[in-house]
Every structure is written in C-alpha cells, then in structure tokens.
C-alpha cells in the first residue's frame, strides 16, 4: 500500500516502541493502549497487557516525550476484579481515555470480558492510580467504546459497537448522568461485500474535536480466507449532532505493512485506542497495537486528514 493516503500517517523509526520485553514483570504481550497527556505534559499510555494466563489487565507507562524512556508501573495498574465486578471474569481490555473537564477526571471506557462475551465498562480516575468503577454501561456483546469530552445538547455521548451478527456497526447513545443510557442511534454502518470495512467496524481512539466536526478514526475488519485484516479509516461527524456523518473516506488510511504489524499473536492487525496531540494543535501521535503483540506509534496531521476527507469523502 504505497498510495497517496498511506502518507497520512508516518511510522516512528523506533517502532515498535513498547514490547513485552520492556515490562518489569513477566507478560505475554502489550498492545491496544489508551493514551492521554497529563497536566505536566507527560504522555501516559494505559496499555492492555496480556499475562501468561491469557487474561488481560491494564498497566500505565509514562514518558516525557511519548516515544522512549517509558516508566512502567511495576505491577498491574488496573487488574480485573471479578470478585467485586463479575463482568471482569476473563479480564479487561482495550481502554479508551477521555478527559472530562466538567468532571475534572479521566473517563476510561474498556472492554470487560464477561462470561457472555465482551461488554463496555466505565471507570473514572484522576491519577491513573485509583479507579472508581461504574461497572457495565453497555451489556454484551458490545465493545470499542469512548466518551465525547463534553455534553452535546445537555447529554453525555457514548460511542460503542454492539454486535448484531453477522453485522456490527458503530452506535451512539446519550445519558444525563453517565449511568443511564438511551436515545441509541446508528452512527456509522459497516459496508457490504468486498469493502475493507464490510460487516464489522468499530471506533478506534476517541473522536478528535475539530472546527469542522468530530474526526473519527475507525477500524474495519476484512475477513479473508487467510484470516481477518484490521485497518483504519476516517470519517467526520457533526459537532452538535454526532450521529450525523458528514463525510466518510472510501479507502483505508492505515493498514498492516511492517513485519511487526503483519506477524504476531494475531497477524495483520493495526488497532489504535489512543492518541496525543502535539503543542502545534495539529500533529496527532497515534498509538496502536501491532499484531496483538506490541505498541507502535505513527504520526499524522489532523489538517491533512480533514483535507483528505474533503477530497475523497
Ligand atoms: C478485536 C479487538 C482487539 C484485537 C483485535 C484483533 O476484536 O478486541 O482487542 O486487537 O480483535 O485480534
């Protein structure tokens, strides 16, 4: 894939930037990390870590430049707690972080691997040490969720991905209090047939608020005879009615190409759960899980993504 849109993202030369070998305790793999910038500018990744039982927990890694010299918590930062939260029976996965200025806290939406499949769970934190769990907010089977950072029309908005086999679309739901959810609407549908994003799509990192709308990076899953291929595409949604899609790109903008993306515990996967935005307000640092094995970094220009959507959306 060396066509024009692959230029939207540039892989960091030291990819993958974090692997199991970097961990201070024995783990199988580290991938699909939520990301945020702390108030002092430190980049924080809340990494999905799969231990050697096959169960995942979350572990925080902090770095001044967001690239190297990561300070990794010496033990799991947020471990599954099935005694108190039975929905976390088989672990917790794929966190997406949104800072809510109104709450003065970070919301972490994550997948709780329940007895009946993946569900969406919510926890709040101020410091990524203590977490206040709200429990399951969307029952299984549902995942790939994130909150918008502010209320829209007086309500909180949650993007998520319920499964109604054989299809899975992106939905949005609203709440007055972050506990009771309703006004469910389809936000973006998976396409049909041979498309790269046919049958199954989902939100990747939380939406990016721009003057033109909510810029959404989403993943599409192509099922092939050799297995699934996870790639990323772009879409833009109305700022005050985010269920309204303004533009959608046809081609994927990022897909597995490098050896660490093509080969791993799960081949051919790029799966982004988080980003940080540089001081210029335009450079997006996208952190993505590569082949369910390591964490990699690609950078892109938000302005260039919007322009690309304008031309090809
Ligand atoms: C999806 C997600 C991710 C994972 C991907 C590829 O369903 O749940 O956790 O990276 O599969 O295995």
PDB file of C-alpha atoms and ligand atoms in Angstrom:
ATOM      1  CA  UNK A   1       0.000   0.000   0.000  1.00  0.00           C
ATOM      2  CA  UNK A   2       2.205   2.858  -1.153  1.00  0.00           C
ATOM      3  CA  UNK A   3      -0.594   5.066  -2.495  1.00  0.00           C
ATOM      4  CA  UNK A   4      -1.255   8.641  -1.540  1.00  0.00           C
ATOM      5  CA  UNK A   5      -3.316   8.099   1.591  1.00  0.00           C
ATOM      6  CA  UNK A   6      -0.618   5.994   3.247  1.00  0.00           C
ATOM      7  CA  UNK A   7       1.207   9.346   3.535  1.00  0.00           C
ATOM      8  CA  UNK A   8      -1.363  10.498   6.080  1.00  0.00           C
ATOM      9  CA  UNK A   9       0.475   8.525   8.767  1.00  0.00           C
ATOM     10  CA  UNK A  10       4.213   8.140   9.280  1.00  0.00           C
ATOM     11  CA  UNK A  11       5.546   5.287  11.360  1.00  0.00           C
ATOM     12  CA  UNK A  12       8.085   6.157  14.010  1.00  0.00           C
ATOM     13  CA  UNK A  13      11.538   4.775  13.118  1.00  0.00           C
ATOM     14  CA  UNK A  14      11.922   3.113  16.525  1.00  0.00           C
ATOM     15  CA  UNK A  15       8.722   1.087  16.198  1.00  0.00           C
ATOM     16  CA  UNK A  16       7.576  -0.933  17.974  1.00  0.00           C
ATOM     17  CA  UNK A  17       8.059   1.467  20.872  1.00  0.00           C
ATOM     18  CA  UNK A  18       6.929  -0.933  23.625  1.00  0.00           C
ATOM     19  CA  UNK A  19       7.025  -4.722  23.784  1.00  0.00           C
ATOM     20  CA  UNK A  20       6.656  -7.456  26.420  1.00  0.00           C
ATOM     21  CA  UNK A  21      10.458  -7.384  26.802  1.00  0.00           C
ATOM     22  CA  UNK A  22      10.205  -3.867  28.279  1.00  0.00           C
ATOM     23  CA  UNK A  23       7.840  -4.982  31.058  1.00  0.00           C
ATOM     24  CA  UNK A  24       9.034  -5.075  34.653  1.00  0.00           C
ATOM     25  CA  UNK A  25       7.173  -8.364  35.256  1.00  0.00           C
ATOM     26  CA  UNK A  26       6.596 -11.422  33.024  1.00  0.00           C
ATOM     27  CA  UNK A  27       3.883 -10.880  30.403  1.00  0.00           C
ATOM     28  CA  UNK A  28       2.980 -12.358  27.037  1.00  0.00           C
ATOM     29  CA  UNK A  29       2.146  -9.230  25.033  1.00  0.00           C
ATOM     30  CA  UNK A  30       1.413  -5.491  25.313  1.00  0.00           C
ATOM     31  CA  UNK A  31      -0.864  -3.763  22.818  1.00  0.00           C
ATOM     32  CA  UNK A  32      -4.028  -1.622  22.274  1.00  0.00           C
ATOM     33  CA  UNK A  33      -3.154   1.234  24.645  1.00  0.00           C
ATOM     34  CA  UNK A  34      -5.335   4.182  25.611  1.00  0.00           C
ATOM     35  CA  UNK A  35      -3.381   7.449  25.653  1.00  0.00           C
ATOM     36  CA  UNK A  36      -3.514  10.930  27.135  1.00  0.00           C
ATOM     37  CA  UNK A  37      -1.283  13.849  28.040  1.00  0.00           C
ATOM     38  CA  UNK A  38      -1.161  14.562  31.775  1.00  0.00           C
ATOM     39  CA  UNK A  39      -1.280  18.173  33.004  1.00  0.00           C
ATOM     40  CA  UNK A  40       2.537  18.386  33.148  1.00  0.00           C
ATOM     41  CA  UNK A  41       2.819  17.244  29.516  1.00  0.00           C
ATOM     42  CA  UNK A  42       3.813  13.665  30.319  1.00  0.00           C
ATOM     43  CA  UNK A  43       2.448  11.134  27.847  1.00  0.00           C
ATOM     44  CA  UNK A  44       0.561   8.348  29.572  1.00  0.00           C
ATOM     45  CA  UNK A  45      -0.289   5.065  27.910  1.00  0.00           C
ATOM     46  CA  UNK A  46      -2.735   2.739  29.602  1.00  0.00           C
ATOM     47  CA  UNK A  47      -1.617  -0.462  27.942  1.00  0.00           C
ATOM     48  CA  UNK A  48      -3.523  -3.652  27.512  1.00  0.00           C
ATOM     49  CA  UNK A  49      -1.229  -6.318  28.904  1.00  0.00           C
ATOM     50  CA  UNK A  50      -1.915  -9.988  28.375  1.00  0.00           C
ATOM     51  CA  UNK A  51      -0.256 -12.109  31.015  1.00  0.00           C
ATOM     52  CA  UNK A  52       0.735 -15.711  30.665  1.00  0.00           C
ATOM     53  CA  UNK A  53      -2.691 -16.993  31.668  1.00  0.00           C
ATOM     54  CA  UNK A  54      -4.149 -15.342  28.549  1.00  0.00           C
ATOM     55  CA  UNK A  55      -6.102 -12.811  30.662  1.00  0.00           C
ATOM     56  CA  UNK A  56      -5.562  -9.079  30.125  1.00  0.00           C
ATOM     57  CA  UNK A  57      -5.146  -6.223  32.598  1.00  0.00           C
ATOM     58  CA  UNK A  58      -4.203  -2.557  32.194  1.00  0.00           C
ATOM     59  CA  UNK A  59      -0.804  -1.123  33.018  1.00  0.00           C
ATOM     60  CA  UNK A  60       0.300   2.529  32.834  1.00  0.00           C
ATOM     61  CA  UNK A  61       3.513   3.646  31.131  1.00  0.00           C
ATOM     62  CA  UNK A  62       4.670   7.276  31.315  1.00  0.00           C
ATOM     63  CA  UNK A  63       7.183   9.126  29.157  1.00  0.00           C
ATOM     64  CA  UNK A  64       8.253  12.775  28.868  1.00  0.00           C
ATOM     65  CA  UNK A  65       8.486  12.646  25.056  1.00  0.00           C
ATOM     66  CA  UNK A  66       5.886   9.960  24.317  1.00  0.00           C
ATOM     67  CA  UNK A  67       8.456   7.938  22.394  1.00  0.00           C
ATOM     68  CA  UNK A  68      11.012   6.376  24.714  1.00  0.00           C
ATOM     69  CA  UNK A  69      12.254   6.182  28.306  1.00  0.00           C
ATOM     70  CA  UNK A  70       8.901   4.805  29.466  1.00  0.00           C
ATOM     71  CA  UNK A  71       8.389   4.437  33.199  1.00  0.00           C
ATOM     72  CA  UNK A  72       6.192   1.390  33.504  1.00  0.00           C
ATOM     73  CA  UNK A  73       4.242   0.650  36.669  1.00  0.00           C
ATOM     74  CA  UNK A  74       5.969  -2.246  38.464  1.00  0.00           C
ATOM     75  CA  UNK A  75       2.705  -4.191  38.752  1.00  0.00           C
ATOM     76  CA  UNK A  76      -0.733  -4.122  37.063  1.00  0.00           C
ATOM     77  CA  UNK A  77      -2.227  -0.618  37.395  1.00  0.00           C
ATOM     78  CA  UNK A  78      -5.795  -1.825  36.993  1.00  0.00           C
ATOM     79  CA  UNK A  79      -6.350  -5.548  37.259  1.00  0.00           C
ATOM     80  CA  UNK A  80      -9.617  -7.339  36.662  1.00  0.00           C
ATOM     81  CA  UNK A  81     -11.615  -7.591  39.891  1.00  0.00           C
ATOM     82  CA  UNK A  82     -14.136 -10.372  39.245  1.00  0.00           C
ATOM     83  CA  UNK A  83     -14.966 -10.789  42.958  1.00  0.00           C
ATOM     84  CA  UNK A  84     -16.486  -7.311  43.076  1.00  0.00           C
ATOM     85  CA  UNK A  85     -17.185  -6.855  39.351  1.00  0.00           C
ATOM     86  CA  UNK A  86     -18.214 -10.264  37.994  1.00  0.00           C
ATOM     87  CA  UNK A  87     -18.281  -8.844  34.467  1.00  0.00           C
ATOM     88  CA  UNK A  88     -14.478  -8.753  34.580  1.00  0.00           C
ATOM     89  CA  UNK A  89     -14.269 -12.554  34.839  1.00  0.00           C
ATOM     90  CA  UNK A  90     -11.886 -13.022  31.896  1.00  0.00           C
ATOM     91  CA  UNK A  91     -10.040  -9.748  32.096  1.00  0.00           C
ATOM     92  CA  UNK A  92     -10.181  -6.138  30.950  1.00  0.00           C
ATOM     93  CA  UNK A  93      -9.050  -4.910  27.537  1.00  0.00           C
ATOM     94  CA  UNK A  94      -8.659  -2.079  25.030  1.00  0.00           C
ATOM     95  CA  UNK A  95      -9.066   1.120  27.138  1.00  0.00           C
ATOM     96  CA  UNK A  96     -10.033   4.472  25.594  1.00  0.00           C
ATOM     97  CA  UNK A  97      -9.324   7.562  27.701  1.00  0.00           C
ATOM     98  CA  UNK A  98     -11.254  10.848  27.545  1.00  0.00           C
ATOM     99  CA  UNK A  99     -10.624  13.749  29.919  1.00  0.00           C
ATOM    100  CA  UNK A 100     -13.932  15.307  31.001  1.00  0.00           C
ATOM    101  CA  UNK A 101     -13.255  18.906  32.102  1.00  0.00           C
ATOM    102  CA  UNK A 102     -16.718  19.086  33.716  1.00  0.00           C
ATOM    103  CA  UNK A 103     -15.880  16.131  35.998  1.00  0.00           C
ATOM    104  CA  UNK A 104     -12.190  17.048  36.341  1.00  0.00           C
ATOM    105  CA  UNK A 105     -11.469  13.355  35.779  1.00  0.00           C
ATOM    106  CA  UNK A 106     -10.424  10.941  33.090  1.00  0.00           C
ATOM    107  CA  UNK A 107     -13.093   8.540  31.865  1.00  0.00           C
ATOM    108  CA  UNK A 108     -11.744   5.140  30.889  1.00  0.00           C
ATOM    109  CA  UNK A 109     -14.027   3.014  28.735  1.00  0.00           C
ATOM    110  CA  UNK A 110     -12.788  -0.545  28.500  1.00  0.00           C
ATOM    111  CA  UNK A 111     -13.884  -3.973  27.436  1.00  0.00           C
ATOM    112  CA  UNK A 112     -14.914  -6.248  30.289  1.00  0.00           C
ATOM    113  CA  UNK A 113     -14.563  -9.834  29.107  1.00  0.00           C
ATOM    114  CA  UNK A 114     -17.691 -11.308  30.696  1.00  0.00           C
ATOM    115  CA  UNK A 115     -18.934 -14.878  30.829  1.00  0.00           C
ATOM    116  CA  UNK A 116     -21.258 -13.890  27.978  1.00  0.00           C
ATOM    117  CA  UNK A 117     -18.680 -12.106  25.837  1.00  0.00           C
ATOM    118  CA  UNK A 118     -17.283  -8.573  25.748  1.00  0.00           C
ATOM    119  CA  UNK A 119     -19.220  -5.707  27.354  1.00  0.00           C
ATOM    120  CA  UNK A 120     -18.467  -1.993  27.794  1.00  0.00           C
ATOM    121  CA  UNK A 121     -17.368  -0.866  31.256  1.00  0.00           C
ATOM    122  CA  UNK A 122     -16.573   2.604  32.610  1.00  0.00           C
ATOM    123  CA  UNK A 123     -14.191   3.773  35.309  1.00  0.00           C
ATOM    124  CA  UNK A 124     -13.057   7.227  36.380  1.00  0.00           C
ATOM    125  CA  UNK A 125      -9.634   8.244  37.565  1.00  0.00           C
ATOM    126  CA  UNK A 126      -7.819  11.435  38.494  1.00  0.00           C
ATOM    127  CA  UNK A 127      -4.315   9.996  38.598  1.00  0.00           C
ATOM    128  CA  UNK A 128      -4.208   6.552  36.947  1.00  0.00           C
ATOM    129  CA  UNK A 129      -3.515   5.016  40.354  1.00  0.00           C
ATOM    130  CA  UNK A 130      -7.026   4.863  41.866  1.00  0.00           C
ATOM    131  CA  UNK A 131     -10.003   3.933  39.705  1.00  0.00           C
ATOM    132  CA  UNK A 132     -13.667   4.441  40.531  1.00  0.00           C
ATOM    133  CA  UNK A 133     -15.655   1.796  38.655  1.00  0.00           C
ATOM    134  CA  UNK A 134     -19.166   2.482  37.330  1.00  0.00           C
ATOM    135  CA  UNK A 135     -19.484  -1.119  36.091  1.00  0.00           C
ATOM    136  CA  UNK A 136     -21.047  -2.237  32.824  1.00  0.00           C
ATOM    137  CA  UNK A 137     -22.615   0.580  30.805  1.00  0.00           C
ATOM    138  CA  UNK A 138     -23.389  -1.453  27.670  1.00  0.00           C
ATOM    139  CA  UNK A 139     -24.260  -5.141  28.018  1.00  0.00           C
ATOM    140  CA  UNK A 140     -22.533  -7.819  25.919  1.00  0.00           C
ATOM    141  CA  UNK A 141     -21.852  -8.181  23.121  1.00  0.00           C
ATOM    142  CA  UNK A 142     -20.512  -4.661  22.842  1.00  0.00           C
ATOM    143  CA  UNK A 143     -17.043  -3.032  22.772  1.00  0.00           C
ATOM    144  CA  UNK A 144     -14.915  -0.309  21.095  1.00  0.00           C
ATOM    145  CA  UNK A 145     -16.388   2.470  23.243  1.00  0.00           C
ATOM    146  CA  UNK A 146     -15.344   6.017  24.110  1.00  0.00           C
ATOM    147  CA  UNK A 147     -16.974   9.109  25.573  1.00  0.00           C
ATOM    148  CA  UNK A 148     -17.029  12.522  23.969  1.00  0.00           C
ATOM    149  CA  UNK A 149     -15.221  15.015  26.244  1.00  0.00           C
ATOM    150  CA  UNK A 150     -18.239  17.268  26.756  1.00  0.00           C
ATOM    151  CA  UNK A 151     -22.007  17.119  26.759  1.00  0.00           C
ATOM    152  CA  UNK A 152     -23.841  17.517  23.474  1.00  0.00           C
ATOM    153  CA  UNK A 153     -27.253  19.153  23.825  1.00  0.00           C
ATOM    154  CA  UNK A 154     -27.001  18.699  27.589  1.00  0.00           C
ATOM    155  CA  UNK A 155     -26.264  14.953  27.425  1.00  0.00           C
ATOM    156  CA  UNK A 156     -23.129  12.837  27.589  1.00  0.00           C
ATOM    157  CA  UNK A 157     -22.483  10.864  24.416  1.00  0.00           C
ATOM    158  CA  UNK A 158     -21.019   7.360  24.278  1.00  0.00           C
ATOM    159  CA  UNK A 159     -19.866   5.721  21.066  1.00  0.00           C
ATOM    160  CA  UNK A 160     -19.843   1.917  21.111  1.00  0.00           C
ATOM    161  CA  UNK A 161     -20.089  -1.132  18.899  1.00  0.00           C
ATOM    162  CA  UNK A 162     -22.798  -3.685  19.643  1.00  0.00           C
ATOM    163  CA  UNK A 163     -22.821  -6.860  17.564  1.00  0.00           C
ATOM    164  CA  UNK A 164     -25.906  -7.990  15.732  1.00  0.00           C
ATOM    165  CA  UNK A 165     -24.289 -10.826  13.806  1.00  0.00           C
ATOM    166  CA  UNK A 166     -23.336 -11.010  11.020  1.00  0.00           C
ATOM    167  CA  UNK A 167     -23.031  -7.194  11.124  1.00  0.00           C
ATOM    168  CA  UNK A 168     -21.511  -4.775  13.590  1.00  0.00           C
ATOM    169  CA  UNK A 169     -21.961  -1.022  13.240  1.00  0.00           C
ATOM    170  CA  UNK A 170     -20.910   1.969  15.335  1.00  0.00           C
ATOM    171  CA  UNK A 171     -23.688   3.294  17.585  1.00  0.00           C
ATOM    172  CA  UNK A 172     -24.029   6.346  19.788  1.00  0.00           C
ATOM    173  CA  UNK A 173     -26.067   6.613  22.989  1.00  0.00           C
ATOM    174  CA  UNK A 174     -26.828   9.519  25.301  1.00  0.00           C
ATOM    175  CA  UNK A 175     -27.083   9.914  29.067  1.00  0.00           C
ATOM    176  CA  UNK A 176     -27.915  12.659  31.546  1.00  0.00           C
ATOM    177  CA  UNK A 177     -25.735  11.130  34.289  1.00  0.00           C
ATOM    178  CA  UNK A 178     -23.223   8.673  32.719  1.00  0.00           C
ATOM    179  CA  UNK A 179     -25.181   5.749  34.223  1.00  0.00           C
ATOM    180  CA  UNK A 180     -28.472   5.617  32.329  1.00  0.00           C
ATOM    181  CA  UNK A 181     -28.132   5.382  28.563  1.00  0.00           C
ATOM    182  CA  UNK A 182     -30.718   5.844  25.827  1.00  0.00           C
ATOM    183  CA  UNK A 183     -31.547   7.552  22.515  1.00  0.00           C
ATOM    184  CA  UNK A 184     -29.457   4.856  20.812  1.00  0.00           C
ATOM    185  CA  UNK A 185     -28.677   5.590  17.168  1.00  0.00           C
ATOM    186  CA  UNK A 186     -26.507   4.116  14.458  1.00  0.00           C
ATOM    187  CA  UNK A 187     -23.590   6.428  13.822  1.00  0.00           C
ATOM    188  CA  UNK A 188     -21.696   4.618  11.073  1.00  0.00           C
ATOM    189  CA  UNK A 189     -22.614   1.401   9.290  1.00  0.00           C
ATOM    190  CA  UNK A 190     -20.256  -1.291   8.164  1.00  0.00           C
ATOM    191  CA  UNK A 191     -20.346  -1.682   4.401  1.00  0.00           C
ATOM    192  CA  UNK A 192     -21.157  -4.773   2.401  1.00  0.00           C
ATOM    193  CA  UNK A 193     -19.445  -7.168   0.034  1.00  0.00           C
ATOM    194  CA  UNK A 194     -15.759  -6.793  -0.687  1.00  0.00           C
ATOM    195  CA  UNK A 195     -15.131  -3.472   1.059  1.00  0.00           C
ATOM    196  CA  UNK A 196     -12.214  -3.229   3.516  1.00  0.00           C
ATOM    197  CA  UNK A 197     -14.752  -2.185   6.173  1.00  0.00           C
ATOM    198  CA  UNK A 198     -17.517  -4.639   5.318  1.00  0.00           C
ATOM    199  CA  UNK A 199     -19.605  -6.344   8.036  1.00  0.00           C
ATOM    200  CA  UNK A 200     -17.617  -5.189  11.080  1.00  0.00           C
ATOM    201  CA  UNK A 201     -16.329  -1.764  12.064  1.00  0.00           C
ATOM    202  CA  UNK A 202     -15.661  -0.035  15.387  1.00  0.00           C
ATOM    203  CA  UNK A 203     -14.402   3.199  16.871  1.00  0.00           C
ATOM    204  CA  UNK A 204     -10.624   3.209  17.279  1.00  0.00           C
ATOM    205  CA  UNK A 205      -9.392   6.072  19.526  1.00  0.00           C
ATOM    206  CA  UNK A 206     -11.824   8.653  20.964  1.00  0.00           C
ATOM    207  CA  UNK A 207     -13.060  11.233  18.416  1.00  0.00           C
ATOM    208  CA  UNK A 208     -10.947  14.346  17.810  1.00  0.00           C
ATOM    209  CA  UNK A 209     -12.845  17.633  18.097  1.00  0.00           C
ATOM    210  CA  UNK A 210     -12.042  19.961  15.163  1.00  0.00           C
ATOM    211  CA  UNK A 211     -13.706  23.122  13.854  1.00  0.00           C
ATOM    212  CA  UNK A 212     -15.193  21.023  11.024  1.00  0.00           C
ATOM    213  CA  UNK A 213     -16.626  18.282  13.197  1.00  0.00           C
ATOM    214  CA  UNK A 214     -15.663  15.205  15.215  1.00  0.00           C
ATOM    215  CA  UNK A 215     -12.873  13.482  13.313  1.00  0.00           C
ATOM    216  CA  UNK A 216     -13.175   9.749  13.853  1.00  0.00           C
ATOM    217  CA  UNK A 217     -10.547   7.125  13.182  1.00  0.00           C
ATOM    218  CA  UNK A 218     -12.317   3.781  12.969  1.00  0.00           C
ATOM    219  CA  UNK A 219     -11.238   0.242  12.236  1.00  0.00           C
ATOM    220  CA  UNK A 220     -12.629  -2.030   9.591  1.00  0.00           C
ATOM    221  CA  UNK A 221     -12.246  -5.774   9.562  1.00  0.00           C
ATOM    222  CA  UNK A 222     -11.853  -7.596   6.301  1.00  0.00           C
ATOM    223  CA  UNK A 223     -12.455 -11.336   6.585  1.00  0.00           C
ATOM    224  CA  UNK A 224     -10.313 -13.289   4.149  1.00  0.00           C
ATOM    225  CA  UNK A 225      -9.587 -16.981   3.607  1.00  0.00           C
ATOM    226  CA  UNK A 226      -6.309 -16.369   5.492  1.00  0.00           C
ATOM    227  CA  UNK A 227      -7.946 -14.606   8.464  1.00  0.00           C
ATOM    228  CA  UNK A 228      -9.016 -11.074   9.360  1.00  0.00           C
ATOM    229  CA  UNK A 229      -7.176  -7.868   8.366  1.00  0.00           C
ATOM    230  CA  UNK A 230      -7.652  -4.869  10.702  1.00  0.00           C
ATOM    231  CA  UNK A 231      -7.187  -1.466   9.045  1.00  0.00           C
ATOM    232  CA  UNK A 232      -8.056   2.176   9.857  1.00  0.00           C
ATOM    233  CA  UNK A 233     -10.297   4.634   8.039  1.00  0.00           C
ATOM    234  CA  UNK A 234     -11.564   8.186   8.600  1.00  0.00           C
ATOM    235  CA  UNK A 235     -14.981   9.798   8.967  1.00  0.00           C
ATOM    236  CA  UNK A 236     -16.285  13.183  10.124  1.00  0.00           C
ATOM    237  CA  UNK A 237     -19.397  13.826  12.252  1.00  0.00           C
ATOM    238  CA  UNK A 238     -21.482  16.869  13.131  1.00  0.00           C
ATOM    239  CA  UNK A 239     -20.264  18.643  16.272  1.00  0.00           C
ATOM    240  CA  UNK A 240     -23.713  19.138  17.802  1.00  0.00           C
ATOM    241  CA  UNK A 241     -25.402  16.012  16.350  1.00  0.00           C
ATOM    242  CA  UNK A 242     -22.587  13.455  16.343  1.00  0.00           C
ATOM    243  CA  UNK A 243     -24.819  10.657  14.983  1.00  0.00           C
ATOM    244  CA  UNK A 244     -24.792  12.634  11.720  1.00  0.00           C
ATOM    245  CA  UNK A 245     -21.980  11.566   9.401  1.00  0.00           C
ATOM    246  CA  UNK A 246     -20.708  14.468   7.274  1.00  0.00           C
ATOM    247  CA  UNK A 247     -18.028  12.596   5.335  1.00  0.00           C
ATOM    248  CA  UNK A 248     -16.572   9.134   5.123  1.00  0.00           C
ATOM    249  CA  UNK A 249     -13.408   8.129   3.314  1.00  0.00           C
ATOM    250  CA  UNK A 250     -13.618   5.232   0.909  1.00  0.00           C
ATOM    251  CA  UNK A 251     -10.086   3.926   1.150  1.00  0.00           C
ATOM    252  CA  UNK A 252      -8.392   2.824   4.339  1.00  0.00           C
ATOM    253  CA  UNK A 253      -5.680   5.204   5.502  1.00  0.00           C
ATOM    254  CA  UNK A 254      -3.515   2.853   7.560  1.00  0.00           C
ATOM    255  CA  UNK A 255      -3.065  -0.899   7.444  1.00  0.00           C
ATOM    256  CA  UNK A 256      -0.632  -3.635   8.427  1.00  0.00           C
ATOM    257  CA  UNK A 257       2.549  -3.482   6.313  1.00  0.00           C
ATOM    258  CA  UNK A 258       5.592  -3.717   8.575  1.00  0.00           C
ATOM    259  CA  UNK A 259       6.768  -7.094   9.915  1.00  0.00           C
ATOM    260  CA  UNK A 260       5.670  -6.229  13.498  1.00  0.00           C
ATOM    261  CA  UNK A 261       2.122  -5.481  12.195  1.00  0.00           C
ATOM    262  CA  UNK A 262       1.916  -8.446   9.860  1.00  0.00           C
ATOM    263  CA  UNK A 263       3.211 -11.157  12.230  1.00  0.00           C
ATOM    264  CA  UNK A 264       2.392 -11.653  15.876  1.00  0.00           C
ATOM    265  CA  UNK A 265      -0.088 -13.355  18.185  1.00  0.00           C
ATOM    266  CA  UNK A 266      -2.775 -12.177  15.756  1.00  0.00           C
ATOM    267  CA  UNK A 267      -1.395 -11.433  12.280  1.00  0.00           C
ATOM    268  CA  UNK A 268      -2.333  -8.385  10.196  1.00  0.00           C
ATOM    269  CA  UNK A 269      -3.687  -6.112  12.907  1.00  0.00           C
ATOM    270  CA  UNK A 270      -3.227  -2.389  13.491  1.00  0.00           C
ATOM    271  CA  UNK A 271      -5.579  -1.418  16.327  1.00  0.00           C
ATOM    272  CA  UNK A 272      -5.478   2.112  17.754  1.00  0.00           C
ATOM    273  CA  UNK A 273      -7.077   3.018  21.092  1.00  0.00           C
ATOM    274  CA  UNK A 274      -5.369   6.330  21.828  1.00  0.00           C
ATOM    275  CA  UNK A 275      -3.545   9.421  20.666  1.00  0.00           C
ATOM    276  CA  UNK A 276      -1.980  12.583  21.951  1.00  0.00           C
ATOM    277  CA  UNK A 277      -1.967  15.920  20.133  1.00  0.00           C
ATOM    278  CA  UNK A 278       1.293  17.883  19.965  1.00  0.00           C
ATOM    279  CA  UNK A 279       1.633  21.515  21.086  1.00  0.00           C
ATOM    280  CA  UNK A 280       1.110  22.696  17.473  1.00  0.00           C
ATOM    281  CA  UNK A 281      -2.526  21.528  17.783  1.00  0.00           C
ATOM    282  CA  UNK A 282      -2.208  19.584  14.520  1.00  0.00           C
ATOM    283  CA  UNK A 283       0.228  16.708  14.927  1.00  0.00           C
ATOM    284  CA  UNK A 284      -1.523  13.555  16.028  1.00  0.00           C
ATOM    285  CA  UNK A 285       0.552  10.885  17.732  1.00  0.00           C
ATOM    286  CA  UNK A 286      -1.406   7.705  17.181  1.00  0.00           C
ATOM    287  CA  UNK A 287      -0.542   4.784  19.448  1.00  0.00           C
ATOM    288  CA  UNK A 288      -1.617   1.448  18.070  1.00  0.00           C
ATOM    289  CA  UNK A 289      -1.408  -2.201  18.902  1.00  0.00           C
ATOM    290  CA  UNK A 290       0.531  -4.143  16.285  1.00  0.00           C
ATOM    291  CA  UNK A 291      -0.483  -7.756  15.660  1.00  0.00           C
ATOM    292  CA  UNK A 292      -1.808  -8.012  19.254  1.00  0.00           C
ATOM    293  CA  UNK A 293       1.852  -8.181  20.310  1.00  0.00           C
ATOM    294  CA  UNK A 294       3.435  -4.741  20.676  1.00  0.00           C
ATOM    295  CA  UNK A 295       2.706  -0.993  20.783  1.00  0.00           C
ATOM    296  CA  UNK A 296       3.737   1.237  17.882  1.00  0.00           C
ATOM    297  CA  UNK A 297       3.492   4.939  17.055  1.00  0.00           C
ATOM    298  CA  UNK A 298       2.513   6.736  13.861  1.00  0.00           C
ATOM    299  CA  UNK A 299       2.137  10.492  13.417  1.00  0.00           C
ATOM    300  CA  UNK A 300      -0.119  12.434  11.103  1.00  0.00           C
ATOM    301  CA  UNK A 301      -1.535  15.907  10.528  1.00  0.00           C
ATOM    302  CA  UNK A 302      -5.141  16.476  11.587  1.00  0.00           C
ATOM    303  CA  UNK A 303      -5.405  19.207   8.924  1.00  0.00           C
ATOM    304  CA  UNK A 304      -4.211  16.794   6.233  1.00  0.00           C
ATOM    305  CA  UNK A 305      -6.765  14.177   7.354  1.00  0.00           C
ATOM    306  CA  UNK A 306      -9.587  16.725   7.120  1.00  0.00           C
ATOM    307  CA  UNK A 307      -8.371  17.785   3.696  1.00  0.00           C
ATOM    308  CA  UNK A 308      -8.192  14.178   2.535  1.00  0.00           C
ATOM    309  CA  UNK A 309     -11.774  13.621   3.740  1.00  0.00           C
ATOM    310  CA  UNK A 310     -12.886  16.731   1.897  1.00  0.00           C
ATOM    311  CA  UNK A 311     -11.404  15.386  -1.331  1.00  0.00           C
ATOM    312  CA  UNK A 312     -12.202  11.699  -1.067  1.00  0.00           C
ATOM    313  CA  UNK A 313     -15.045  11.554   1.445  1.00  0.00           C
TER     314      UNK A 313
HETATM  315  C1  LIG B   1     -10.656  -7.176  18.163  1.00  0.00           C
HETATM  316  C2  LIG B   1     -10.315  -6.433  19.441  1.00  0.00           C
HETATM  317  C3  LIG B   1      -8.857  -6.225  19.717  1.00  0.00           C
HETATM  318  C4  LIG B   1      -7.899  -7.064  18.946  1.00  0.00           C
HETATM  319  C5  LIG B   1      -8.435  -7.442  17.576  1.00  0.00           C
HETATM  320  C6  LIG B   1      -7.519  -8.361  16.808  1.00  0.00           C
HETATM  321  O1  LIG B   1     -11.860  -7.846  18.246  1.00  0.00           O
HETATM  322  O2  LIG B   1     -10.972  -6.972  20.546  1.00  0.00           O
HETATM  323  O3  LIG B   1      -8.606  -6.399  21.083  1.00  0.00           O
HETATM  324  O4  LIG B   1      -6.708  -6.342  18.803  1.00  0.00           O
HETATM  325  O5  LIG B   1      -9.681  -8.050  17.742  1.00  0.00           O
HETATM  326  O6  LIG B   1      -7.317  -9.577  17.491  1.00  0.00           O
END
